[in-house]
mmCIF file of C-alpha atoms in Angstrom:
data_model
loop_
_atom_site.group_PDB
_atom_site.id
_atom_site.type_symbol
_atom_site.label_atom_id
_atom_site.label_comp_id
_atom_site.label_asym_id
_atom_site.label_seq_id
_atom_site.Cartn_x
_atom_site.Cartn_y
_atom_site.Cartn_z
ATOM 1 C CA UNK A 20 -14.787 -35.753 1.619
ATOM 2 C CA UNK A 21 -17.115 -32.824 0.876
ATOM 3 C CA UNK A 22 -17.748 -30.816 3.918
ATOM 4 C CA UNK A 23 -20.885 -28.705 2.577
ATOM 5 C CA UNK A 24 -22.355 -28.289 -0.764
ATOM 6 C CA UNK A 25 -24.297 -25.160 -2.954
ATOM 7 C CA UNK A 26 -25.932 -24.704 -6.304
ATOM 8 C CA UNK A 27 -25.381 -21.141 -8.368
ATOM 9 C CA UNK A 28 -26.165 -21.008 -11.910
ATOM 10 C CA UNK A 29 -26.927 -25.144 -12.412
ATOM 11 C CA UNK A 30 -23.510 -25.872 -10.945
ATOM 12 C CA UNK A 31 -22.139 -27.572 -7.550
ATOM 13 C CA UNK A 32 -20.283 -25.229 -5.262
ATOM 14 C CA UNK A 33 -18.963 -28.266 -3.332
ATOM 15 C CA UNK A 34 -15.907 -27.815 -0.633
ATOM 16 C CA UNK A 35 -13.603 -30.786 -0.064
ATOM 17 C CA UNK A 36 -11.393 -31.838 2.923
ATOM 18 C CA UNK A 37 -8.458 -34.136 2.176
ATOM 19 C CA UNK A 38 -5.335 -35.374 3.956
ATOM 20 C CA UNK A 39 -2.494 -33.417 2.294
ATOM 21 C CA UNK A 40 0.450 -36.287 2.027
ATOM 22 C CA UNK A 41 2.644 -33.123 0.463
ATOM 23 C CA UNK A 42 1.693 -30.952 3.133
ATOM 24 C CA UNK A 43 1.553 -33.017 6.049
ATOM 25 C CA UNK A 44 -2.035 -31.811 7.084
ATOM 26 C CA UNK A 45 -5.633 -31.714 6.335
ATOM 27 C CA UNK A 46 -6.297 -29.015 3.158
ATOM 28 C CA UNK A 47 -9.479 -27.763 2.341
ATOM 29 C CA UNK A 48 -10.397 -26.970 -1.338
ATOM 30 C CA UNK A 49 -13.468 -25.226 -3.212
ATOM 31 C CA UNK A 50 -14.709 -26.146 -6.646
ATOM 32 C CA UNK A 51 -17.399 -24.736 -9.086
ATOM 33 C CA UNK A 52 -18.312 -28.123 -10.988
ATOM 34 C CA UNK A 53 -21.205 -27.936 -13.873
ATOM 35 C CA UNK A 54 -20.046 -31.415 -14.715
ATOM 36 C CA UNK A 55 -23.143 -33.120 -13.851
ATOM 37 C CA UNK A 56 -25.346 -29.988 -15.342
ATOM 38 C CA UNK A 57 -23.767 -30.263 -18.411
ATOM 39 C CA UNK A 58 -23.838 -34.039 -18.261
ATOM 40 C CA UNK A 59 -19.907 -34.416 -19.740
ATOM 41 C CA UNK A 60 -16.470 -34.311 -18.539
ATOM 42 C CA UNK A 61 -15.379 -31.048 -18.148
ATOM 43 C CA UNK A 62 -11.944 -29.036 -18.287
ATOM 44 C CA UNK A 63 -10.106 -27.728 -15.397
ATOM 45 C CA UNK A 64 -9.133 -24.231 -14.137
ATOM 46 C CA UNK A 65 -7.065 -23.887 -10.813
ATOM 47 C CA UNK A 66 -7.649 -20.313 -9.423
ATOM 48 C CA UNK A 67 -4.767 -19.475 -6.889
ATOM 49 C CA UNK A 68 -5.256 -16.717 -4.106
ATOM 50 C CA UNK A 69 -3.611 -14.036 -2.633
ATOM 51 C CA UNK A 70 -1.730 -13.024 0.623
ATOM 52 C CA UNK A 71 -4.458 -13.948 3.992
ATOM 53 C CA UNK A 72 -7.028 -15.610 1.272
ATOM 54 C CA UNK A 73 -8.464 -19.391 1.985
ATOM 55 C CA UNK A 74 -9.901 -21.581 -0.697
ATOM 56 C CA UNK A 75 -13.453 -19.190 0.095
ATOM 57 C CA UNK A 76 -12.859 -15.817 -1.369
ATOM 58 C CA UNK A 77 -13.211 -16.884 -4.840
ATOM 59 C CA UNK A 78 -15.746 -18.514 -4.383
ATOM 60 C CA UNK A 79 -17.706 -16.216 -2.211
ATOM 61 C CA UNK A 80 -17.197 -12.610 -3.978
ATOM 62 C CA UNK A 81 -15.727 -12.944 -7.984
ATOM 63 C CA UNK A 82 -19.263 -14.030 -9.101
ATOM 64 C CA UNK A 83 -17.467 -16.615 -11.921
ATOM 65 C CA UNK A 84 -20.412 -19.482 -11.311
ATOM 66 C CA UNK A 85 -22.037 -17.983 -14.812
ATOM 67 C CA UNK A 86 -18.610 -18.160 -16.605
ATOM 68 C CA UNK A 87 -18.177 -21.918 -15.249
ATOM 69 C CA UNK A 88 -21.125 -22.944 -16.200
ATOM 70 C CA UNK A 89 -21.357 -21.000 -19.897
ATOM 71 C CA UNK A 90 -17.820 -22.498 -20.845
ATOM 72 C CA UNK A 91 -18.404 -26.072 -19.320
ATOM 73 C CA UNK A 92 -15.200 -25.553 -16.784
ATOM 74 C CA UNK A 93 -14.469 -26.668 -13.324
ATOM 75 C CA UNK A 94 -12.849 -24.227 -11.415
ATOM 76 C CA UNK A 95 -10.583 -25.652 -8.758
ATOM 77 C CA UNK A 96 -9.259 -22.981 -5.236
ATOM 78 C CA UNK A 97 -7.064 -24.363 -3.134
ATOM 79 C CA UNK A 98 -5.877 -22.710 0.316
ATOM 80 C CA UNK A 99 -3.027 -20.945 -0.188
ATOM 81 C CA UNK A 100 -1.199 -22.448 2.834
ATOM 82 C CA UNK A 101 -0.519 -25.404 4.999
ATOM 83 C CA UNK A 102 -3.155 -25.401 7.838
ATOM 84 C CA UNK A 103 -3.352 -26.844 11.037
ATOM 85 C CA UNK A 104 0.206 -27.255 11.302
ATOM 86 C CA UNK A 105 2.057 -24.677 13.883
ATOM 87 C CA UNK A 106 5.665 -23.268 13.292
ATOM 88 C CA UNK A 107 6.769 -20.500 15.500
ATOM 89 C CA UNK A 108 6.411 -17.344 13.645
ATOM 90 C CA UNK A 109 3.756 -19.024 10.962
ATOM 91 C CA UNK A 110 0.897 -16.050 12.358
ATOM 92 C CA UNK A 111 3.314 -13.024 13.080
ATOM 93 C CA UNK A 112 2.380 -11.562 9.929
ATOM 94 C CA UNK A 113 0.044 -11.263 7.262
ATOM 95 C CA UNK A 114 2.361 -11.619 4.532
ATOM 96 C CA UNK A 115 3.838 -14.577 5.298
ATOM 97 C CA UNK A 116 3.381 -18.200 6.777
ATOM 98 C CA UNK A 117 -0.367 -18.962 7.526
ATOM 99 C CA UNK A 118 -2.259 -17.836 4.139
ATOM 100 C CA UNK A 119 0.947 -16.991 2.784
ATOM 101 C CA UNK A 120 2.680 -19.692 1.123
ATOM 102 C CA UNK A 121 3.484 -17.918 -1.739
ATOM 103 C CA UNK A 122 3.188 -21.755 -3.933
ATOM 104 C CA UNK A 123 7.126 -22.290 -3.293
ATOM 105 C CA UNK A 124 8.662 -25.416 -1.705
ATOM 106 C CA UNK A 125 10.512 -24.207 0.990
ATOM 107 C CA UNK A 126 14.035 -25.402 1.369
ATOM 108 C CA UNK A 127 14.727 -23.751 4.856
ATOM 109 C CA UNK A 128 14.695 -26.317 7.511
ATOM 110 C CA UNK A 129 12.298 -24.672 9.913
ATOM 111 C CA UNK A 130 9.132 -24.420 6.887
ATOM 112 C CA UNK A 131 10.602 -27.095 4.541
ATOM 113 C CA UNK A 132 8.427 -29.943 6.198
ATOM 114 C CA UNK A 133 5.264 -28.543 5.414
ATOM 115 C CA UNK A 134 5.683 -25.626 3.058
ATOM 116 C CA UNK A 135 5.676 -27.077 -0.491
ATOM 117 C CA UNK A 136 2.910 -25.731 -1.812
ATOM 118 C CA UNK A 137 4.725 -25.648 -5.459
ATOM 119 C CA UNK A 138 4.725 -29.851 -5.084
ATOM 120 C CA UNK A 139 0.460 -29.186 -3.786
ATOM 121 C CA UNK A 140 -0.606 -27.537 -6.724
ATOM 122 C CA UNK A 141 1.001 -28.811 -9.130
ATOM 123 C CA UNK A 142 1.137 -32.585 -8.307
ATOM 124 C CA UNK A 143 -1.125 -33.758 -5.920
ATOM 125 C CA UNK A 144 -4.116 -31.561 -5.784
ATOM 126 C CA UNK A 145 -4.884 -31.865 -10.139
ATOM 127 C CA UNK A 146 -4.059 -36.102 -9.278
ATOM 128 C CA UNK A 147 -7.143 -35.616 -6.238
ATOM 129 C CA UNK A 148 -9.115 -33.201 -8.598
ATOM 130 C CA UNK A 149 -8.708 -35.989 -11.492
ATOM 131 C CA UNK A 150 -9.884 -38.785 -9.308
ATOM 132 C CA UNK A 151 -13.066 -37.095 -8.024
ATOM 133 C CA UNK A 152 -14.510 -35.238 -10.108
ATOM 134 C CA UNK A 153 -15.963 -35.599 -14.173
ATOM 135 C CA UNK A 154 -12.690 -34.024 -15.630
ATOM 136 C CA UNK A 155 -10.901 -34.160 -19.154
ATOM 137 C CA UNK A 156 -7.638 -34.341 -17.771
ATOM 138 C CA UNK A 157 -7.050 -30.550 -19.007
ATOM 139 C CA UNK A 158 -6.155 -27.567 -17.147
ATOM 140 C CA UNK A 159 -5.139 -24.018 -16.994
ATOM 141 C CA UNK A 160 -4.114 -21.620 -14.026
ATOM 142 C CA UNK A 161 -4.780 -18.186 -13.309
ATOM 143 C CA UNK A 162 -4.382 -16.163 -9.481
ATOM 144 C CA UNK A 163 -4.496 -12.663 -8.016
ATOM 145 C CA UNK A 164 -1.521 -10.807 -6.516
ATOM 146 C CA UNK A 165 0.481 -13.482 -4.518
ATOM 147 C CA UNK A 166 -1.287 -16.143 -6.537
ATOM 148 C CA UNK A 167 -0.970 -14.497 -10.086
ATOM 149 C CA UNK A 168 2.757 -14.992 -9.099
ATOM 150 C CA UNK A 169 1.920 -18.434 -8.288
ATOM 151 C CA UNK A 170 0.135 -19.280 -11.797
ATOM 152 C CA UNK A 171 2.647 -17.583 -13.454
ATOM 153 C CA UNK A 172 5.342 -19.391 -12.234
ATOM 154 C CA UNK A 173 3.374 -23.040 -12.247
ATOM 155 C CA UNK A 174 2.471 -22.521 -16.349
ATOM 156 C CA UNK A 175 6.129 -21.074 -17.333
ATOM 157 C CA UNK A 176 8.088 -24.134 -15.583
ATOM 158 C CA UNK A 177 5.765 -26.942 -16.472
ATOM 159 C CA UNK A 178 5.582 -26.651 -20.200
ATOM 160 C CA UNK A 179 2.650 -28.881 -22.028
ATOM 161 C CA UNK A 180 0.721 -29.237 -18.573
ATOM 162 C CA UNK A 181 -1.293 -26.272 -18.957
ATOM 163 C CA UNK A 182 -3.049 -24.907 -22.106
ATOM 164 C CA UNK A 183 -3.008 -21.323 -20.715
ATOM 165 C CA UNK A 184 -2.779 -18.953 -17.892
ATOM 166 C CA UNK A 185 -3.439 -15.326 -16.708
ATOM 167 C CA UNK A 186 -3.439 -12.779 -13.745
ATOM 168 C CA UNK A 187 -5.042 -10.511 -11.984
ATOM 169 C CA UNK A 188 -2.656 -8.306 -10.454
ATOM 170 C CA UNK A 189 0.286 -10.791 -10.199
ATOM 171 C CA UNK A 190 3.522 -9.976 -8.095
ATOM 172 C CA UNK A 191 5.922 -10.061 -11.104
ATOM 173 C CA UNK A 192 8.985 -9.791 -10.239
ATOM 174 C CA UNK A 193 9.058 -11.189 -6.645
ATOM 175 C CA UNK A 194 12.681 -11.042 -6.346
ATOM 176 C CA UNK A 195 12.506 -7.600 -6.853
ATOM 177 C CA UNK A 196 9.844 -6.529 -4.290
ATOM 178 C CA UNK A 197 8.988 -6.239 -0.310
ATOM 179 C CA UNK A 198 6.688 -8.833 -0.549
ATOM 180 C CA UNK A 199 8.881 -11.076 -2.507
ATOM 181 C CA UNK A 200 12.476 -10.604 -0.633
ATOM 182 C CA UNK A 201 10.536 -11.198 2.701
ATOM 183 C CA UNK A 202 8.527 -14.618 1.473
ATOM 184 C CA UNK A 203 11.559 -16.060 -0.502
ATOM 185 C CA UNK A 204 14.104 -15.022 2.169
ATOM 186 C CA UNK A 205 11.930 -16.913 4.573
ATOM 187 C CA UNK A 206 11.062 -19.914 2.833
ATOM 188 C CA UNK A 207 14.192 -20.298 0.096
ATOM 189 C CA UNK A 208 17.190 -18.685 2.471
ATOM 190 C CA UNK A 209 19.420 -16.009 2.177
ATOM 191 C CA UNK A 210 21.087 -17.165 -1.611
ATOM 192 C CA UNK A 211 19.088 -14.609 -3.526
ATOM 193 C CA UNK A 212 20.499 -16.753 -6.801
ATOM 194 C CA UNK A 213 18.213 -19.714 -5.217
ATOM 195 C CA UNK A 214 15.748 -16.987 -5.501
ATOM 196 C CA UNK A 215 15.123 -16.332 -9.385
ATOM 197 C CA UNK A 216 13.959 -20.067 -10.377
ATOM 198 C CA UNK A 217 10.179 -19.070 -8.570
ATOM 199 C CA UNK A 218 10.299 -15.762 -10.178
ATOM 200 C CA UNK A 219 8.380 -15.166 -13.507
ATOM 201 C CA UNK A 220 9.940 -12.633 -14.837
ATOM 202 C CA UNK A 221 13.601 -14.003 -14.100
ATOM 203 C CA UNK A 222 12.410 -17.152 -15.289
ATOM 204 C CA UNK A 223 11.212 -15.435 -18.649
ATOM 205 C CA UNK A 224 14.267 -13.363 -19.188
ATOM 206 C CA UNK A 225 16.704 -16.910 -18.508
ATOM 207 C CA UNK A 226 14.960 -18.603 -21.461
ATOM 208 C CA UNK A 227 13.925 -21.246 -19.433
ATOM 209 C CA UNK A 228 10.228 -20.330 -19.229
ATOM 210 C CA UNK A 229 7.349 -22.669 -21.304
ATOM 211 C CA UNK A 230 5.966 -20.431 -23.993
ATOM 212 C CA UNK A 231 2.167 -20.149 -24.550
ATOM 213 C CA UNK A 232 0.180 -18.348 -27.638
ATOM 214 C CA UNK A 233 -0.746 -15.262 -24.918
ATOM 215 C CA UNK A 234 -0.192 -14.568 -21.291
ATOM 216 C CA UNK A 235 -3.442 -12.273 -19.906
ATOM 217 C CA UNK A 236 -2.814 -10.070 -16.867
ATOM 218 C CA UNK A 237 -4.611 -7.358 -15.556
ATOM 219 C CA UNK A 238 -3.664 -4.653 -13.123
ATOM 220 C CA UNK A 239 -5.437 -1.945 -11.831
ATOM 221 C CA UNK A 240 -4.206 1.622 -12.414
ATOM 222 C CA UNK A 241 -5.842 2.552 -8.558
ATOM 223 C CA UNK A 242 -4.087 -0.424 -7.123
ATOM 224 C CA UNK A 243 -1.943 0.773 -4.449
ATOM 225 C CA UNK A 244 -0.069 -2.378 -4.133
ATOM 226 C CA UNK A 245 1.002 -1.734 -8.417
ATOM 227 C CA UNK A 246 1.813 2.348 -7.416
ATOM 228 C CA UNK A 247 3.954 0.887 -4.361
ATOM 229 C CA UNK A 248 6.286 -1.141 -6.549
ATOM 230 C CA UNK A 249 5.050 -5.013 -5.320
ATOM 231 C CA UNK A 250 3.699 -6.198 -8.619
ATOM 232 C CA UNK A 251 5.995 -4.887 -11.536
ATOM 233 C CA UNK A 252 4.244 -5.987 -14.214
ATOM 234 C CA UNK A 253 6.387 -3.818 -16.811
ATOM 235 C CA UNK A 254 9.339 -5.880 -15.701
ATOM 236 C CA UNK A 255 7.697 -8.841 -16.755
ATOM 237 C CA UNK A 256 6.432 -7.366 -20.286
ATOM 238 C CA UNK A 257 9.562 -6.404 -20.832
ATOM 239 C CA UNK A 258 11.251 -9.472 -20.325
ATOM 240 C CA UNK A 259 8.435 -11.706 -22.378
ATOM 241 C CA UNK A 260 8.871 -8.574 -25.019
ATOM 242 C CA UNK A 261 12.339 -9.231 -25.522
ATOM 243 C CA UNK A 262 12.305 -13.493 -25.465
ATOM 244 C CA UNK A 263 9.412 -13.754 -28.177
ATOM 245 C CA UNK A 264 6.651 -14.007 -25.385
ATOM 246 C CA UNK A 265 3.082 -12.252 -26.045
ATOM 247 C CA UNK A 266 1.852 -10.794 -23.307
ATOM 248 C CA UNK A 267 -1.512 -8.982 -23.693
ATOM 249 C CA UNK A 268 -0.837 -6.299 -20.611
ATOM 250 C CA UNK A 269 -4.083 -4.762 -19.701
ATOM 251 C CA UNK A 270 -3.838 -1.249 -17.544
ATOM 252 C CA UNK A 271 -7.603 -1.081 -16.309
ATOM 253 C CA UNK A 272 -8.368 2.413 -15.299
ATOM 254 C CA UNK A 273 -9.164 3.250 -11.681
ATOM 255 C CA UNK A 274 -9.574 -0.379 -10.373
ATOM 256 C CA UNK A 275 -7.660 -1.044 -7.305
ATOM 257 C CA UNK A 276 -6.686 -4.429 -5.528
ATOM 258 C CA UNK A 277 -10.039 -5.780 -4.536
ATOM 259 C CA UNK A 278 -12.354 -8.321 -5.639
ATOM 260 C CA UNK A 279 -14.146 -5.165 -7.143
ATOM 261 C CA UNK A 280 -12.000 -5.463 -9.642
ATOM 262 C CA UNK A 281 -11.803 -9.401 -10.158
ATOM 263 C CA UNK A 282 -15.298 -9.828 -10.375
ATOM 264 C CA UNK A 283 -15.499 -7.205 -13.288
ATOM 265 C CA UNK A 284 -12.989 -9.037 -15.686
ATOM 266 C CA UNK A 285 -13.194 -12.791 -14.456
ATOM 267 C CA UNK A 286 -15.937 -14.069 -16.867
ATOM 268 C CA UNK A 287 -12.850 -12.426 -19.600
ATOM 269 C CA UNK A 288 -10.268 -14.805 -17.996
ATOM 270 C CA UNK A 289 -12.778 -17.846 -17.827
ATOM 271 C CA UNK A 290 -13.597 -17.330 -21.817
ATOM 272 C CA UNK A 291 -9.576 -16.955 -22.434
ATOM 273 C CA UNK A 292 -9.081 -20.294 -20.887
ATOM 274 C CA UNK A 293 -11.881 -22.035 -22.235
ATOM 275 C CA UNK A 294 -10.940 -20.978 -26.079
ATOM 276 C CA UNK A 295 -7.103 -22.543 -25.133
ATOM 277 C CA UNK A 296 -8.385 -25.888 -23.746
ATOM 278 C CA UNK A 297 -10.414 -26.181 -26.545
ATOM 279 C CA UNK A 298 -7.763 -26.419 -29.002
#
């Protein structure tokens, strides 16, 4: 059902409501569709947010409605956490429960129910997305911070289901970082082993990851989230460097955390995508 609808560039900045079956709830999602501009079926990119994000800050401040529109993509944002669903402790924090989901199924008993937002992304939502709107069938994923660690991990464990992904800012190495030990001890228990099969770069460095022609990420070097140790994008270079795995690692001068620094590079990301689901 599409709660309100825009027009930038040609294209239909539509959001949806939909009853989550995965989820247990109702889930909102935003899309950037030049389908009916273009007049043709059009490939898919899911964009995945960061920690406190909603399907709206894509949309509203990365400016990627030219890109869209230029490379004939849909771009698909989910939320990036159950909603309307209340579980003691789900608001205590910013950095985890409500608009921190973190796109793990949660095998703790207490967030289990309604936290899968691995099982959202990657199975119902493109099945909804398929079913709606003009698409190919294609896709690719890309995210920012808590979401870059999302797409990450979505492209590298489901092999042949994605013709590419990239990152802005990812959290790396979750296992390894506040952010990470507090979400995955939360939603995955205490068996830090359980841990390493939603991490990319642990994933990566087991040989169990997908491989793909190039993985783009960028980080800022004015991030303070990259100089406080919660992305660790070297550990993840380092680990694709020594399994085989290109990674085109771009250090972008002075750019911190913000959507500042999305909105400067996204139309990049958009092209990348676009030249792998056209092969």
């Amino acid at each position: 059902q599409a709660l309100n609808t825009k027009k930038a560039f040609g294209a239909a900045v539509t959001q949806y409501e939909h009853q989550s079956s995965v989820l247990g709830c109702k889930m909102v999602v935003s899309c950037i569709d030049p389908s009916a501009l273009l007049n043709k079926k059009c490939d898919v990119v899911y964009w995945l947010s960061g920690l406190t994000c909603t399907d709206r800050n894509f949309i509203e401040k990365a400016g990627a409605f030219e890109a869209a529109v230029k490379h004939g993509v849909i771009i698909v944002c989910p939320d990036t956490s159950p909603r309307g669903v209340d579980i003691e402790g789900d608001s205590d924090s910013w950095d985890f429960g409500k608009g921190a989901g973190f796109y793990v199924n949660a095998t703790e008993a207490k967030w289990a129910k309604h936290y899968k937002m691995y099982d959202y992304v990657v199975e119902e939502l493109p099945k909804l997305i398929d079913a709606t709107l003009k698409t190919t069938g294609k896709k690719s994923v890309m995210g920012h911070s808590m979401g870059g660690h999302g797409a990450l991990t979505i492209a590298l464990k489901n092999g042949g289901a994605y013709a590419s992904v990239s990152a802005f800012a990812p959290i790396c190495n979750p296992v390894k970082c506040p952010w990470g030990k507090k979400a995955f001890g939360g939603y995955l228990g205490s068996d830090e082993a359980s841990w390493k099969g939603s991490d990319a770069t642990e994933l990566v460095a087991s040989g169990a990851a997908a491989k793909y022609p190039d993985i783009l990420i960028d980080v800022g070097t004015g991030d303070n989230f990259y100089t406080d140790g919660q992305l660790l994008p070297e550990n993840f270079k380092a680990a694709c460097d020594a399994k085989g795995q290109k990674v085109t690692l771009r250090m972008q001068d002075g750019y911190d955390h913000s959507y500042f620094f999305i909105t400067s590079f996204v139309a990049e990301h958009v092209a990348f995508h676009a030249a792998a689901l056209a092969k």
